Amino acid sequence: MGCTAADVVAALRAAGAVVQEHRDELVRLDQAIGDADHGENMKRGFTALLSRLDTEPPDTPGKVLKLAATTLISTVGGAAGPLYGTAFLRASAAVGDAAELDPDTVARALQAALEGVVARGKAVVGDKTMVDALTPAVTAAACAEGTVAATLSAAADAAAEGASSTVPMVARKGRASYLGERSAGHMDPGARSTALLLRAFADAAAKA
């Protein structure tokens, strides 16, 4: 069975709960190498998104993703708003008007999201950004077999490993890059939030 608009809404609700749960952790990670606002910014963005989903739930997966994009762009501060907004916007374009998403479409949406993030942030693997989590997630999703839940679970596992890989890296992008060698030893908060969102999406898909 494919992933419907209602399933995508449920996944975003799960993501909102995870962002709320991990808000303080994301603040601490960003405090070490950034502005200390990533956790609060993400919480604010997803709170706004869930409110909009309560009042105007779209009727296709693509429209749900587009609503997520526009809401996050307008409410999440810092670099995360434009980056996550672009990711969801590109994913929305990739799925188009499909009434349901199958595993291949989900994998294509993740690929499009990654391309959007790279185009917007100009980061590559090794720069200590969310790209370090999202790139292996896309590769894993493309190689996964089975259901949408299996595809997202593979992506989430790979993203978690990718986020962990950022700990020893020296940041080459964003505010963390100003710290130079001192940025090593800390996980990138954007990579961590990417992994958290993908795990929330996978867990929601498994329950659908």
XYZ file of C-alpha atoms in Angstrom:
208
model
C 0.000 0.000 0.000
C 1.266 3.481 -0.852
C 1.783 6.480 1.367
C -1.206 8.847 1.256
C -1.530 12.518 2.169
C -2.852 11.473 5.570
C 0.237 9.300 6.064
C 2.539 12.208 5.224
C 0.635 14.413 7.673
C 1.047 11.715 10.334
C 4.773 11.556 9.597
C 5.110 15.312 10.013
C 3.182 15.153 13.274
C 5.597 12.474 14.480
C 8.498 14.670 13.415
C 7.028 17.581 15.341
C 6.854 15.460 18.482
C 10.466 14.344 18.030
C 11.653 17.912 17.517
C 9.857 18.911 20.715
C 11.425 15.988 22.587
C 14.941 16.748 21.349
C 14.742 20.542 21.429
C 17.192 20.876 24.322
C 19.641 18.414 22.782
C 19.675 20.389 19.524
C 20.186 23.600 21.478
C 23.191 22.066 23.265
C 24.721 20.818 20.032
C 24.306 24.224 18.414
C 25.584 25.954 21.536
C 28.909 24.176 21.097
C 29.556 25.254 17.500
C 26.803 27.651 16.409
C 24.214 30.142 17.600
C 22.478 27.840 20.116
C 19.166 28.435 18.339
C 18.702 25.345 16.156
C 16.535 23.466 18.641
C 14.239 26.395 19.330
C 14.035 27.340 15.658
C 13.064 23.803 14.653
C 10.508 23.614 17.450
C 8.953 26.897 16.360
C 8.790 25.794 12.733
C 7.163 22.448 13.403
C 4.746 23.961 15.905
C 3.603 26.350 13.184
C 3.415 23.526 10.650
C 1.268 21.314 12.857
C -1.061 24.218 13.496
C -1.500 24.745 9.766
C -2.070 21.039 9.211
C -4.867 21.187 11.784
C -6.673 23.894 9.853
C -5.849 23.166 6.207
C -4.680 19.573 5.621
C -3.767 19.198 1.908
C -5.200 16.338 -0.135
C -2.060 14.985 -1.825
C 1.382 14.056 -0.473
C 3.013 16.665 -2.698
C 0.798 19.428 -1.357
C 1.532 18.366 2.212
C 5.263 18.572 1.509
C 4.834 21.975 -0.144
C 2.949 23.273 2.906
C 5.804 22.021 5.076
C 8.261 23.843 2.831
C 6.504 27.204 2.888
C 5.837 27.039 6.624
C 9.398 26.132 7.575
C 10.869 28.786 5.288
C 8.708 31.462 6.894
C 9.044 30.399 10.536
C 12.401 28.673 11.087
C 15.232 31.113 11.631
C 18.903 30.760 10.794
C 20.173 28.562 7.996
C 17.811 25.708 8.827
C 14.684 27.428 7.506
C 15.869 27.917 3.935
C 17.644 24.554 3.866
C 14.791 22.443 5.209
C 12.291 24.517 3.277
C 14.171 23.911 0.049
C 14.439 20.206 0.847
C 10.682 19.853 1.298
C 9.971 22.032 -1.734
C 12.174 19.912 -3.999
C 10.632 16.743 -2.552
C 7.182 18.131 -3.277
C 8.110 18.811 -6.889
C 9.564 15.319 -7.235
C 6.351 13.573 -6.154
C 4.095 15.890 -8.158
C 0.367 15.207 -8.024
C 0.642 11.527 -7.068
C -2.184 10.397 -4.791
C 0.094 7.882 -3.080
C 3.848 7.470 -2.727
C 5.556 4.145 -3.360
C 9.114 3.301 -2.207
C 10.696 4.457 -5.478
C 8.911 7.806 -5.285
C 10.021 8.275 -1.690
C 13.608 7.558 -2.707
C 13.337 10.077 -5.545
C 11.878 12.656 -3.164
C 14.829 12.212 -0.815
C 17.236 12.566 -3.729
C 15.507 15.770 -4.789
C 15.629 17.059 -1.209
C 19.373 16.447 -1.068
C 19.911 18.205 -4.384
C 17.974 21.180 -3.073
C 20.012 21.373 0.121
C 23.278 21.154 -1.803
C 22.151 23.819 -4.261
C 21.072 26.122 -1.452
C 23.906 25.592 1.003
C 26.774 24.744 -1.372
C 27.953 22.050 1.052
C 29.399 18.639 0.227
C 30.057 15.519 2.267
C 32.801 16.245 4.767
C 31.843 19.878 5.386
C 30.162 18.949 8.711
C 26.574 19.833 7.765
C 23.213 18.140 7.292
C 24.543 16.949 3.921
C 26.674 14.433 5.821
C 23.481 12.820 7.141
C 21.272 13.282 4.104
C 23.701 11.929 1.492
C 24.067 8.427 2.969
C 20.318 8.437 3.671
C 19.599 8.981 -0.026
C 21.997 6.213 -1.024
C 20.447 3.794 1.460
C 16.917 4.636 0.345
C 17.813 4.011 -3.291
C 19.198 0.577 -2.420
C 16.400 -0.462 -0.065
C 13.806 -3.018 -1.054
C 10.254 -3.506 0.152
C 7.880 -0.991 1.655
C 7.936 2.769 2.161
C 8.629 2.067 5.822
C 11.644 -0.088 4.905
C 12.953 2.591 2.573
C 12.653 5.288 5.223
C 14.105 3.041 7.929
C 17.185 2.372 5.805
C 17.503 6.093 5.185
C 17.140 6.878 8.892
C 19.776 4.334 9.918
C 22.219 5.729 7.383
C 21.465 9.307 8.436
C 22.186 8.453 12.069
C 25.567 7.038 11.087
C 26.196 10.078 8.924
C 25.377 12.423 11.789
C 27.776 10.538 14.060
C 30.477 10.850 11.412
C 30.388 14.632 11.784
C 31.760 14.528 15.342
C 35.475 14.408 14.415
C 35.094 16.683 11.386
C 36.340 20.247 11.172
C 33.500 22.431 9.904
C 33.974 24.054 6.511
C 30.561 25.717 6.199
C 28.373 27.980 8.305
C 29.076 29.603 11.637
C 30.799 26.478 12.920
C 33.526 26.997 10.310
C 34.621 30.147 12.184
C 35.827 27.886 15.002
C 38.268 26.019 12.781
C 39.831 23.039 14.550
C 37.750 23.760 17.667
C 34.638 22.601 15.802
C 35.966 19.038 15.914
C 34.575 16.839 18.663
C 30.967 18.003 18.302
C 28.106 16.563 16.247
C 26.641 18.920 13.684
C 23.161 19.959 14.884
C 21.713 20.016 11.360
C 22.941 16.505 10.696
C 21.426 15.395 13.994
C 18.043 16.986 13.261
C 18.070 15.408 9.783
C 18.576 11.987 11.330
C 15.852 12.632 13.902
C 13.322 13.668 11.251
C 14.034 10.658 9.052
C 13.659 8.290 12.015
C 10.340 9.926 12.894
C 9.168 9.532 9.292
C 10.230 5.870 9.279
C 8.516 5.098 12.585
C 5.306 6.780 11.395
C 5.403 4.838 8.131
C 5.803 1.580 10.044
C 2.590 2.344 11.948
C 0.597 3.331 8.861
